[in-house]
Amino acid sequence: MTAAKDQARGYDNLIGGEWVGSRDRIVSINPSNTADTVGSYAVATASDVGHAVEAARAAQEAWADATPQERSDRLEAIAAEIQSRREELAYQLSREEGKVLSESSAEVLKTAHVFRYFSGEAVRLSGEHVRSVRQSVDVDVVRRAVGVVGLVTPWNFPLSIPAWKTAPALAYGNAVILKPSELTCGMGWILAEILSRHLPPGVFQLLMGAGEVGAALCESPGVDAVSFTGSVSTGSRIAAAVHARGGRLQMEMGGKNPLIVMEDADLRLAVKYAIGGAFHSTGQRCTASSRLIVAAQIHDRFVAELLGAMRQLRVGSAVDPSSQIGPMVSEGQLRRTLDYIEIGRKEGAGLALGGERVDSILPGFYMSPTLFVGTSSAQRINQEEIFGPVATIIRVAGIDEAIATANDTRYGLSAGIMTNTLSHVLKFRKKIRSGMAMINLPTVGTDYHVPFGGSSGSGYGPKELGVAAREFFTATRTIYTAT
Ligand code: NAD
């Protein structure tokens, strides 16, 4: 299908197997070049939400009753199509979200891998047969689909996050309604267009729009479960809505991820991972290394090398293969990040590099990679998620202070340590409070076959991906049989 034909069709919502238009539209623009319009997308109405829920309820039982082989084959076909269109999808992802092409290409591949992994999991779902504590009774614990699931997703991984919720939900027999971020409707639409050709009508539906559409979905009593990824503040509103009606809920939220650099760290690797973790994807990653906690003995050398490497970073259009750091996703996100630069300055942090809008490239939302030095843990720039290309340096005396500082936020998503000392590693493994811990690795970059998610304020409910996904997307039934 050509882009021109898609455009003529007007990028509508997918409801009950039909493309449904709307008077209200969201116009998505390319953050690397605001003169480029990505597309105009239909905003779902309250009645669209109601129709989508009805269609999902009508389709779900037959989908759950389809053989695991059929569900597996369909997911495999989706994986194959996504992988075969890798370059084209990566271009669209960079164009709409603003991450550079190499990162988009990796995201598209991961999306294909996730569908392929859950294609396998669809035929692997098993229950448990146990002896009863009583005579002449057998017990089986079987797993079944939860029903209709609503997915509310952010813009920063506009293909892979919807995929890593959709693929397990479908594998286990649920019907899915996706509400992608209003900033990346285009990628949500592309995913829906692919799935619409591989699935029966109503099994996967797309509702585009801003928070109101997400809220209507979360409030609907016909939605059995909601899986959300996004900010803590949206998460608390969603939790209130879903809990009020007794729905099932899973949430992955923000991070303020520390990378500890100890005195004996491999300096070259520590700098490389700090650069990748803090500035790639323009710092717009939930697992970004936004706090660099550095032992006093290596502090000055680390900061000097880091600043040297930061000066080499090429900020530019996301679709230019020579760019290393793309723009921020939107004017709002850029302003918010610049506000934090002011907050940091007022708090007395030292601005060692960056902190400015870059307007010499194309009309877009570019910002220079930024480093604050001489910061302290209590400052807002070390407590609040900035979600931009901004890192802070916190100097510490040793491993105990490093871990205590790393744990000193409301978040607990990912944490890393760079060291070659076994006792440091053992202490870090034991004491760090985060859902994911990285030893001599960046805080970013995770696998799809193991649990993903945060603790403390970063996550709520069962983890995502791997076998953990079945905890959320299936429900158990315990069956007693007289023998
Ligand atoms: P956001 O919370 O603003 O929006 C996320 C989604 O929620 C969007 O689709 C939005 O339209 C929707 N929404 C907004 N208000 C709503 C409401 N009242 N009811 C229902 N839905 C509503 O987040 P964002 O700016 O899109 O994404 C950035 C945030 O996501 C950051 O905090 C980042 O750390 C987090 N994130 C977390 C992970 C993770 O796995 N932990 C991964 C990626 C991003």
Short mmCIF file of C-alpha atoms and ligand atoms in Angstrom, two decimals:
data_model
loop_
_atom_site.label_atom_id
_atom_site.label_comp_id
_atom_site.label_asym_id
_atom_site.label_seq_id
_atom_site.Cartn_x
_atom_site.Cartn_y
_atom_site.Cartn_z
CA MET A 1 0.00 0.00 0.00
CA THR A 2 1.45 3.36 -0.91
CA ALA A 3 1.69 6.29 1.44
CA ALA A 4 -0.41 8.35 -1.00
CA LYS A 5 -3.30 5.87 -0.80
CA ASP A 6 -3.06 5.79 2.99
CA GLN A 7 -3.18 9.55 3.06
CA ALA A 8 -6.28 9.59 0.84
CA ARG A 9 -7.92 7.18 3.25
CA GLY A 10 -7.14 9.69 5.94
CA TYR A 11 -5.44 7.51 8.56
CA ASP A 12 -8.58 6.50 10.39
CA ASN A 13 -9.29 4.46 13.49
CA LEU A 14 -9.69 0.69 13.15
CA ILE A 15 -12.98 -0.42 14.72
CA GLY A 16 -14.56 -3.84 14.15
CA GLY A 17 -12.45 -4.41 11.06
CA GLU A 18 -13.47 -1.09 9.42
CA TRP A 19 -11.53 2.16 9.04
CA VAL A 20 -13.65 4.79 10.76
CA GLY A 21 -13.06 8.51 10.19
CA SER A 22 -13.71 11.48 12.42
CA ARG A 23 -14.08 15.24 12.05
CA ASP A 24 -11.46 15.92 14.70
CA ARG A 25 -7.93 15.21 13.49
CA ILE A 26 -4.47 15.17 15.00
CA VAL A 27 -1.79 16.44 12.64
CA SER A 28 1.52 14.74 13.29
CA ILE A 29 4.64 16.65 12.31
CA ASN A 30 8.24 15.61 11.83
CA PRO A 31 10.24 16.92 14.83
CA SER A 32 13.42 17.02 12.71
CA ASN A 33 11.76 19.34 10.20
CA THR A 34 8.47 20.92 11.20
CA ALA A 35 7.76 21.82 7.54
CA ASP A 36 7.15 18.10 6.95
CA THR A 37 3.67 16.85 7.92
CA VAL A 38 3.62 13.13 8.68
CA GLY A 39 -0.15 12.78 8.42
CA SER A 40 -3.59 13.69 9.73
CA TYR A 41 -5.15 11.16 12.08
CA ALA A 42 -8.77 10.64 13.17
CA VAL A 43 -9.53 11.35 16.83
CA ALA A 44 -11.82 8.68 18.29
CA THR A 45 -15.10 9.87 19.76
CA ALA A 46 -16.80 8.49 22.88
CA SER A 47 -19.12 6.50 20.63
CA ASP A 48 -16.09 5.07 18.74
CA VAL A 49 -14.73 3.84 22.08
CA GLY A 50 -18.07 2.18 22.83
CA HIS A 51 -18.21 0.52 19.39
CA ALA A 52 -14.63 -0.72 19.69
CA VAL A 53 -15.36 -2.29 23.08
CA GLU A 54 -18.50 -4.00 21.68
CA ALA A 55 -16.58 -5.30 18.66
CA ALA A 56 -13.78 -6.58 20.88
CA ARG A 57 -16.24 -8.39 23.15
CA ALA A 58 -17.92 -9.94 20.11
CA ALA A 59 -14.61 -11.14 18.62
CA GLN A 60 -12.72 -12.26 21.73
CA GLU A 61 -14.31 -15.63 22.45
CA ALA A 62 -13.78 -17.01 18.95
CA TRP A 63 -10.18 -15.77 19.07
CA ALA A 64 -9.59 -17.49 22.42
CA ASP A 65 -11.18 -20.66 20.98
CA ALA A 66 -8.95 -20.62 17.88
CA THR A 67 -6.21 -23.21 18.11
CA PRO A 68 -2.91 -22.09 19.60
CA GLN A 69 -1.40 -23.08 16.24
CA GLU A 70 -3.64 -20.61 14.42
CA ARG A 71 -2.76 -17.78 16.81
CA SER A 72 0.90 -18.71 16.57
CA ASP A 73 0.87 -18.72 12.76
CA ARG A 74 -0.80 -15.33 12.59
CA LEU A 75 1.72 -13.78 15.02
CA GLU A 76 4.57 -15.31 13.02
CA ALA A 77 3.18 -13.78 9.82
CA ILE A 78 3.05 -10.37 11.54
CA ALA A 79 6.67 -10.79 12.68
CA ALA A 80 7.75 -11.73 9.17
CA GLU A 81 6.04 -8.73 7.58
CA ILE A 82 7.52 -6.28 10.10
CA GLN A 83 11.00 -7.70 9.64
CA SER A 84 10.75 -7.65 5.85
CA ARG A 85 9.72 -3.96 5.96
CA ARG A 86 12.42 -3.02 8.45
CA GLU A 87 14.03 -0.20 6.50
CA GLU A 88 10.76 1.46 5.48
CA LEU A 89 9.27 1.26 8.99
CA ALA A 90 12.50 2.55 10.55
CA TYR A 91 12.37 5.58 8.27
CA GLN A 92 8.78 6.35 9.28
CA LEU A 93 9.64 5.88 12.96
CA SER A 94 12.58 8.31 12.74
CA ARG A 95 10.49 10.75 10.76
CA GLU A 96 7.70 10.85 13.33
CA GLU A 97 9.42 10.27 16.69
CA GLY A 98 12.86 11.76 16.00
CA LYS A 99 15.18 8.96 17.08
CA VAL A 100 18.02 8.36 14.62
CA LEU A 101 17.75 5.69 11.91
CA SER A 102 20.03 3.12 13.57
CA GLU A 103 17.90 3.24 16.74
CA SER A 104 14.65 3.04 14.78
CA SER A 105 15.97 0.10 12.81
CA ALA A 106 16.82 -1.68 16.09
CA GLU A 107 13.34 -0.92 17.41
CA VAL A 108 11.67 -2.37 14.31
CA LEU A 109 13.76 -5.53 14.58
CA LYS A 110 12.93 -5.89 18.27
CA THR A 111 9.24 -5.52 17.40
CA ALA A 112 9.51 -8.41 14.93
CA HIS A 113 11.38 -10.48 17.53
CA VAL A 114 8.69 -9.83 20.13
CA PHE A 115 5.91 -11.02 17.79
CA ARG A 116 7.99 -14.08 16.89
CA TYR A 117 8.74 -14.90 20.53
CA PHE A 118 5.05 -14.73 21.49
CA SER A 119 4.14 -16.72 18.39
CA GLY A 120 6.10 -19.51 20.12
CA GLU A 121 4.59 -18.77 23.52
CA ALA A 122 1.06 -19.13 22.06
CA VAL A 123 1.59 -22.90 21.70
CA ARG A 124 3.51 -23.19 24.96
CA LEU A 125 0.82 -22.01 27.38
CA SER A 126 0.34 -24.72 29.97
CA GLY A 127 -1.47 -25.26 33.23
CA GLU A 128 -0.72 -27.44 36.21
CA HIS A 129 -2.09 -30.73 37.42
CA VAL A 130 -1.77 -31.25 41.19
CA ARG A 131 -2.89 -33.86 43.73
CA SER A 132 -5.61 -32.64 46.03
CA VAL A 133 -5.02 -32.68 49.76
CA ARG A 134 -8.21 -34.77 49.88
CA GLN A 135 -8.85 -38.35 48.78
CA SER A 136 -10.43 -38.99 45.36
CA VAL A 137 -10.10 -35.43 44.10
CA ASP A 138 -7.83 -34.10 41.34
CA VAL A 139 -6.97 -30.44 40.89
CA ASP A 140 -6.07 -28.64 37.65
CA VAL A 141 -4.98 -25.05 37.43
CA VAL A 142 -5.69 -23.85 33.89
CA ARG A 143 -4.91 -20.52 32.29
CA ARG A 144 -7.36 -18.66 30.11
CA ALA A 145 -7.50 -15.29 28.37
CA VAL A 146 -8.50 -12.32 30.50
CA GLY A 147 -10.88 -10.98 27.82
CA VAL A 148 -10.66 -7.49 26.32
CA VAL A 149 -7.51 -5.52 27.09
CA GLY A 150 -6.96 -1.78 26.62
CA LEU A 151 -3.39 -0.68 25.89
CA VAL A 152 -2.34 2.92 26.51
CA THR A 153 1.16 3.67 25.26
CA PRO A 154 3.74 6.50 25.11
CA TRP A 155 5.51 8.05 22.12
CA ASN A 156 9.13 7.17 22.85
CA PHE A 157 8.97 3.55 21.63
CA PRO A 158 5.93 3.94 19.39
CA LEU A 159 6.26 0.52 17.73
CA SER A 160 7.95 -1.78 20.24
CA ILE A 161 5.95 -0.87 23.37
CA PRO A 162 2.55 -1.38 21.67
CA ALA A 163 4.02 -4.63 20.26
CA TRP A 164 5.26 -5.98 23.56
CA LYS A 165 1.80 -5.58 25.06
CA THR A 166 -0.16 -6.62 21.94
CA ALA A 167 1.81 -9.78 21.11
CA PRO A 168 1.32 -11.59 24.46
CA ALA A 169 -2.26 -10.36 24.75
CA LEU A 170 -3.08 -11.90 21.35
CA ALA A 171 -0.99 -15.03 21.91
CA TYR A 172 -3.07 -15.92 24.97
CA GLY A 173 -6.44 -15.24 23.30
CA ASN A 174 -7.34 -11.69 24.34
CA ALA A 175 -8.84 -9.01 22.10
CA VAL A 176 -6.83 -5.77 22.04
CA ILE A 177 -7.74 -2.08 21.80
CA LEU A 178 -4.67 0.13 21.37
CA LYS A 179 -4.62 3.86 22.23
CA PRO A 180 -1.19 5.06 21.05
CA SER A 181 0.32 8.40 22.03
CA GLU A 182 -1.15 11.43 20.30
CA LEU A 183 2.43 12.40 19.31
CA THR A 184 3.03 9.20 17.35
CA CYS A 185 -0.33 8.27 15.83
CA GLY A 186 1.46 7.43 12.58
CA MET A 187 3.36 4.49 14.03
CA GLY A 188 0.24 3.27 15.87
CA TRP A 189 -1.65 3.44 12.56
CA ILE A 190 1.07 1.52 10.67
CA LEU A 191 1.01 -1.24 13.29
CA ALA A 192 -2.80 -1.40 13.10
CA GLU A 193 -2.71 -1.53 9.28
CA ILE A 194 -0.37 -4.53 9.42
CA LEU A 195 -2.37 -6.34 12.11
CA SER A 196 -5.68 -5.65 10.33
CA ARG A 197 -4.57 -7.88 7.44
CA HIS A 198 -3.44 -10.77 9.64
CA LEU A 199 -6.23 -10.97 12.24
CA PRO A 200 -10.02 -11.49 12.29
CA PRO A 201 -12.05 -8.24 12.59
CA GLY A 202 -12.38 -6.91 16.14
CA VAL A 203 -9.42 -8.86 17.54
CA PHE A 204 -7.15 -5.82 17.28
CA GLN A 205 -8.48 -2.26 17.12
CA LEU A 206 -6.97 1.20 17.07
CA LEU A 207 -8.35 4.31 18.77
CA MET A 208 -6.27 7.44 18.28
CA GLY A 209 -6.48 10.65 20.28
CA ALA A 210 -5.16 12.33 23.40
CA GLY A 211 -5.69 11.54 27.09
CA GLU A 212 -9.51 11.77 26.91
CA VAL A 213 -9.63 8.76 24.57
CA GLY A 214 -7.31 6.82 26.86
CA ALA A 215 -9.43 7.81 29.85
CA ALA A 216 -12.65 6.66 28.14
CA LEU A 217 -11.03 3.32 27.39
CA CYS A 218 -9.78 2.90 30.96
CA GLU A 219 -13.20 3.79 32.39
CA SER A 220 -15.10 1.36 30.16
CA PRO A 221 -16.54 -1.57 32.13
CA GLY A 222 -16.20 -3.68 28.97
CA VAL A 223 -12.41 -3.51 29.20
CA ASP A 224 -11.27 -6.31 31.51
CA ALA A 225 -7.64 -5.23 31.81
CA VAL A 226 -5.54 -2.13 31.11
CA SER A 227 -1.82 -2.17 30.40
CA PHE A 228 -0.26 1.30 30.53
CA THR A 229 3.19 2.70 29.88
CA GLY A 230 3.82 6.39 30.42
CA SER A 231 4.41 8.99 33.10
CA VAL A 232 3.75 8.61 36.82
CA SER A 233 1.15 11.40 36.82
CA THR A 234 -0.92 9.77 34.05
CA GLY A 235 -0.43 6.42 35.77
CA SER A 236 -2.04 7.66 38.97
CA ARG A 237 -5.09 8.93 37.05
CA ILE A 238 -5.40 5.63 35.20
CA ALA A 239 -5.02 3.66 38.43
CA ALA A 240 -7.88 5.63 40.00
CA ALA A 241 -10.15 4.99 36.98
CA VAL A 242 -9.37 1.29 36.62
CA HIS A 243 -9.46 0.51 40.35
CA ALA A 244 -12.78 2.34 40.72
CA ARG A 245 -14.41 -0.32 38.52
CA GLY A 246 -12.32 -3.27 39.76
CA GLY A 247 -10.37 -3.78 36.50
CA ARG A 248 -7.02 -5.53 36.19
CA LEU A 249 -4.07 -3.14 35.81
CA GLN A 250 -0.40 -3.18 34.86
CA MET A 251 1.70 -0.01 34.62
CA GLU A 252 5.28 0.82 33.61
CA MET A 253 6.24 4.41 34.34
CA GLY A 254 9.14 6.80 34.63
CA GLY A 255 12.73 6.41 35.75
CA LYS A 256 15.64 8.41 37.19
CA ASN A 257 18.19 5.74 36.48
CA PRO A 258 21.65 5.88 38.07
CA LEU A 259 24.88 4.70 36.48
CA ILE A 260 27.51 4.27 39.19
CA VAL A 261 31.13 4.66 38.07
CA MET A 262 33.53 3.27 40.67
CA GLU A 263 37.22 4.14 41.06
CA ASP A 264 38.40 0.99 39.23
CA ALA A 265 35.97 1.21 36.30
CA ASP A 266 37.17 0.77 32.75
CA LEU A 267 37.12 4.49 31.96
CA ARG A 268 36.67 4.10 28.20
CA LEU A 269 33.66 1.79 28.65
CA ALA A 270 32.17 3.92 31.44
CA VAL A 271 32.25 6.99 29.18
CA LYS A 272 30.84 5.04 26.23
CA TYR A 273 27.94 3.66 28.29
CA ALA A 274 27.24 7.01 29.93
CA ILE A 275 27.05 8.65 26.49
CA GLY A 276 24.79 5.93 25.10
CA GLY A 277 22.61 5.76 28.21
CA ALA A 278 22.21 9.48 28.80
CA PHE A 279 22.15 11.04 25.34
CA HIS A 280 21.18 8.52 22.67
CA SER A 281 17.48 8.58 21.83
CA THR A 282 17.92 12.21 22.92
CA GLY A 283 17.63 11.00 26.53
CA GLN A 284 13.98 10.17 25.90
CA ARG A 285 14.12 6.66 27.32
CA CYS A 286 12.56 5.41 30.53
CA THR A 287 15.84 3.58 31.21
CA ALA A 288 18.10 6.59 30.37
CA SER A 289 21.13 7.05 32.66
CA SER A 290 20.14 10.49 33.87
CA ARG A 291 22.24 10.37 37.08
CA LEU A 292 25.96 9.57 36.85
CA ILE A 293 27.18 8.73 40.34
CA VAL A 294 30.97 8.87 40.30
CA ALA A 295 33.57 7.84 42.89
CA ALA A 296 35.78 10.76 43.97
CA GLN A 297 39.05 9.07 42.87
CA ILE A 298 37.96 8.85 39.20
CA HIS A 299 35.64 11.88 39.14
CA ASP A 300 37.85 14.47 37.41
CA ARG A 301 39.17 12.08 34.76
CA PHE A 302 35.67 10.73 34.06
CA VAL A 303 34.15 14.20 33.70
CA ALA A 304 36.95 15.37 31.41
CA GLU A 305 36.62 12.30 29.14
CA LEU A 306 32.83 12.52 29.15
CA LEU A 307 32.85 16.18 28.14
CA GLY A 308 35.32 15.36 25.36
CA ALA A 309 33.03 12.61 24.04
CA MET A 310 29.93 14.83 24.34
CA ARG A 311 31.58 17.51 22.19
CA GLN A 312 31.95 14.93 19.40
CA LEU A 313 28.22 14.03 19.33
CA ARG A 314 26.51 15.03 16.09
CA VAL A 315 23.05 16.48 16.69
CA GLY A 316 20.96 16.46 13.51
CA SER A 317 17.92 15.33 11.60
CA ALA A 318 16.81 11.85 12.65
CA VAL A 319 16.58 10.71 9.03
CA ASP A 320 20.14 11.83 8.21
CA PRO A 321 22.29 8.68 8.62
CA SER A 322 25.22 10.76 9.92
CA SER A 323 23.22 12.09 12.93
CA GLN A 324 23.84 10.54 16.34
CA ILE A 325 21.32 12.55 18.36
CA GLY A 326 17.97 13.47 16.86
CA PRO A 327 15.56 16.20 17.97
CA MET A 328 13.23 16.03 20.95
CA VAL A 329 9.80 14.72 20.07
CA SER A 330 7.89 17.99 20.42
CA GLU A 331 8.12 21.68 21.25
CA GLY A 332 6.47 20.89 24.61
CA GLN A 333 9.07 18.27 25.51
CA LEU A 334 11.89 20.63 24.50
CA ARG A 335 10.45 23.50 26.59
CA ARG A 336 10.00 21.21 29.58
CA THR A 337 13.65 20.12 29.34
CA LEU A 338 14.87 23.73 28.99
CA ASP A 339 12.83 24.59 32.09
CA TYR A 340 14.79 21.94 33.98
CA ILE A 341 18.04 23.57 32.85
CA GLU A 342 16.86 26.76 34.56
CA ILE A 343 15.80 24.81 37.65
CA GLY A 344 19.27 23.18 37.81
CA ARG A 345 21.01 26.54 37.47
CA LYS A 346 18.88 28.07 40.21
CA GLU A 347 19.59 25.09 42.45
CA GLY A 348 23.31 25.85 42.11
CA ALA A 349 24.30 22.97 39.83
CA GLY A 350 27.23 23.69 37.50
CA LEU A 351 26.28 23.67 33.82
CA ALA A 352 29.41 22.16 32.26
CA LEU A 353 28.10 21.81 28.69
CA GLY A 354 24.99 22.29 26.57
CA GLY A 355 21.66 23.36 27.97
CA GLU A 356 20.54 25.16 24.83
CA ARG A 357 18.13 24.89 21.99
CA VAL A 358 19.95 24.29 18.70
CA ASP A 359 18.32 26.12 15.80
CA SER A 360 21.04 25.95 13.18
CA ILE A 361 19.98 22.61 11.65
CA LEU A 362 16.42 22.63 10.27
CA PRO A 363 13.23 24.05 11.80
CA GLY A 364 12.88 21.41 14.54
CA PHE A 365 13.13 20.65 18.26
CA TYR A 366 16.89 20.23 18.67
CA MET A 367 18.80 20.51 21.92
CA SER A 368 22.46 20.18 22.80
CA PRO A 369 23.53 17.28 25.05
CA THR A 370 23.79 18.72 28.55
CA LEU A 371 25.88 17.92 31.61
CA PHE A 372 25.45 19.32 35.12
CA VAL A 373 28.38 18.84 37.52
CA GLY A 374 28.69 19.40 41.26
CA THR A 375 25.10 18.35 41.89
CA SER A 376 23.59 16.88 45.02
CA SER A 377 21.04 14.12 45.33
CA ALA A 378 18.32 16.25 46.90
CA GLN A 379 18.17 18.69 43.96
CA ARG A 380 15.10 18.50 41.73
CA ILE A 381 17.26 17.72 38.70
CA ASN A 382 18.29 14.53 40.54
CA GLN A 383 14.82 13.65 41.80
CA GLU A 384 12.49 14.37 38.87
CA GLU A 385 12.45 12.70 35.47
CA ILE A 386 13.60 15.25 32.88
CA PHE A 387 13.28 12.97 29.81
CA GLY A 388 15.74 14.88 27.64
CA PRO A 389 19.47 14.81 26.76
CA VAL A 390 20.50 15.88 30.25
CA ALA A 391 22.77 14.05 32.73
CA THR A 392 23.99 15.07 36.16
CA ILE A 393 27.19 14.14 37.99
CA ILE A 394 27.00 13.32 41.69
CA ARG A 395 30.37 12.81 43.37
CA VAL A 396 30.49 10.12 46.10
CA ALA A 397 33.15 8.83 48.50
CA GLY A 398 32.71 5.08 48.01
CA ILE A 399 30.45 2.15 47.24
CA ASP A 400 28.08 2.56 50.23
CA GLU A 401 27.40 6.19 49.44
CA ALA A 402 27.10 5.35 45.74
CA ILE A 403 24.37 2.76 46.34
CA ALA A 404 22.57 4.90 48.92
CA THR A 405 22.56 7.79 46.41
CA ALA A 406 21.40 5.51 43.59
CA ASN A 407 18.46 4.41 45.76
CA ASP A 408 17.59 7.96 46.81
CA THR A 409 14.63 8.59 44.44
CA ARG A 410 11.00 7.55 44.19
CA TYR A 411 11.84 5.56 41.05
CA GLY A 412 13.36 2.12 40.59
CA LEU A 413 13.46 1.11 36.95
CA SER A 414 17.05 0.40 35.85
CA ALA A 415 20.41 0.92 37.59
CA GLY A 416 23.97 0.24 36.48
CA ILE A 417 27.45 -0.05 37.93
CA MET A 418 30.86 0.10 36.24
CA THR A 419 33.49 -1.66 38.35
CA ASN A 420 35.92 -4.58 38.34
CA THR A 421 35.72 -5.19 42.10
CA LEU A 422 33.77 -8.28 43.09
CA SER A 423 32.75 -6.93 46.49
CA HIS A 424 31.28 -3.80 44.83
CA VAL A 425 29.32 -5.99 42.40
CA LEU A 426 28.00 -8.23 45.18
CA LYS A 427 26.93 -5.25 47.28
CA PHE A 428 25.24 -3.62 44.27
CA ARG A 429 23.33 -6.81 43.38
CA LYS A 430 22.08 -7.10 46.94
CA LYS A 431 21.27 -3.50 47.84
CA ILE A 432 20.19 -1.73 44.67
CA ARG A 433 16.46 -1.01 44.54
CA SER A 434 15.45 -1.34 40.89
CA GLY A 435 13.55 -3.73 38.67
CA MET A 436 16.61 -4.15 36.43
CA ALA A 437 20.28 -4.01 37.42
CA MET A 438 23.16 -3.76 34.93
CA ILE A 439 26.75 -4.72 35.78
CA ASN A 440 29.34 -3.29 33.41
CA LEU A 441 26.53 -2.58 30.96
CA PRO A 442 24.50 0.53 30.14
CA THR A 443 21.22 1.13 32.00
CA VAL A 444 19.47 0.95 28.60
CA GLY A 445 19.09 -2.12 26.40
CA THR A 446 17.03 -5.10 27.52
CA ASP A 447 16.03 -8.55 26.23
CA TYR A 448 12.50 -9.56 25.23
CA HIS A 449 12.49 -13.08 26.73
CA VAL A 450 12.93 -12.05 30.39
CA PRO A 451 10.85 -9.79 32.66
CA PHE A 452 10.99 -6.05 31.99
CA GLY A 453 9.83 -3.47 34.47
CA GLY A 454 10.43 -1.30 37.49
CA SER A 455 9.94 -1.34 41.22
CA SER A 456 9.01 1.49 43.63
CA GLY A 457 7.35 4.36 41.71
CA SER A 458 8.41 2.99 38.32
CA GLY A 459 6.15 0.00 38.00
CA TYR A 460 2.91 -1.52 39.22
CA GLY A 461 1.54 -5.03 38.76
CA PRO A 462 3.09 -7.95 36.89
CA LYS A 463 6.18 -7.28 34.78
CA GLU A 464 6.15 -7.25 30.99
CA LEU A 465 7.70 -9.55 28.36
CA GLY A 466 9.13 -13.07 28.73
CA VAL A 467 7.12 -15.55 30.73
CA ALA A 468 6.14 -12.72 33.10
CA ALA A 469 3.68 -11.49 30.44
CA ARG A 470 1.35 -14.42 30.98
CA GLU A 471 0.77 -13.33 34.60
CA PHE A 472 -1.04 -10.28 33.35
CA PHE A 473 -2.57 -11.48 30.09
CA THR A 474 -4.01 -14.74 31.46
CA ALA A 475 -6.15 -15.58 34.47
CA THR A 476 -6.09 -18.90 36.31
CA ARG A 477 -9.07 -21.15 36.93
CA THR A 478 -8.75 -23.92 39.52
CA ILE A 479 -10.77 -27.01 38.57
CA TYR A 480 -11.57 -29.77 41.08
CA THR A 481 -12.66 -33.17 39.72
CA ALA A 482 -13.91 -36.11 41.76
CA THR A 483 -12.01 -39.23 40.69
P1 NAD B 1 2.12 10.26 29.21
O1 NAD B 1 1.83 9.69 30.54
O2 NAD B 1 1.97 11.70 29.00
O3 NAD B 1 1.18 9.56 28.10
C1 NAD B 1 1.16 8.14 27.93
C2 NAD B 1 -0.16 7.75 27.29
O4 NAD B 1 -1.23 8.00 28.22
C3 NAD B 1 -0.51 8.53 26.03
O5 NAD B 1 -1.08 7.65 25.10
C4 NAD B 1 -1.54 9.54 26.54
O6 NAD B 1 -2.42 10.00 25.55
C5 NAD B 1 -2.27 8.71 27.57
N1 NAD B 1 -3.02 9.46 28.57
C6 NAD B 1 -2.79 10.72 29.04
N2 NAD B 1 -3.68 11.04 30.01
C7 NAD B 1 -4.49 9.97 30.16
C8 NAD B 1 -5.58 9.66 31.02
N3 NAD B 1 -6.03 10.54 31.92
N4 NAD B 1 -6.17 8.45 30.92
C9 NAD B 1 -5.73 7.55 30.04
N5 NAD B 1 -4.70 7.77 29.19
C10 NAD B 1 -4.07 8.96 29.25
O7 NAD B 1 3.60 9.76 28.83
P2 NAD B 1 4.45 10.12 27.53
O8 NAD B 1 4.89 11.55 27.60
O9 NAD B 1 3.74 9.65 26.32
O10 NAD B 1 5.72 9.16 27.72
C11 NAD B 1 6.83 9.49 28.50
C12 NAD B 1 6.75 8.79 29.84
O11 NAD B 1 6.65 7.38 29.63
C13 NAD B 1 8.00 8.97 30.67
O12 NAD B 1 7.65 9.18 32.00
C14 NAD B 1 8.74 7.64 30.51
O13 NAD B 1 9.63 7.32 31.56
C15 NAD B 1 7.59 6.70 30.46
N6 NAD B 1 7.99 5.43 29.86
C16 NAD B 1 8.13 4.35 30.67
C17 NAD B 1 8.54 3.14 30.14
C18 NAD B 1 8.67 1.92 31.00
O14 NAD B 1 8.63 0.82 30.47
N7 NAD B 1 8.83 2.06 32.31
C19 NAD B 1 8.83 3.04 28.77
C20 NAD B 1 8.69 4.17 27.98
C21 NAD B 1 8.27 5.38 28.53
#
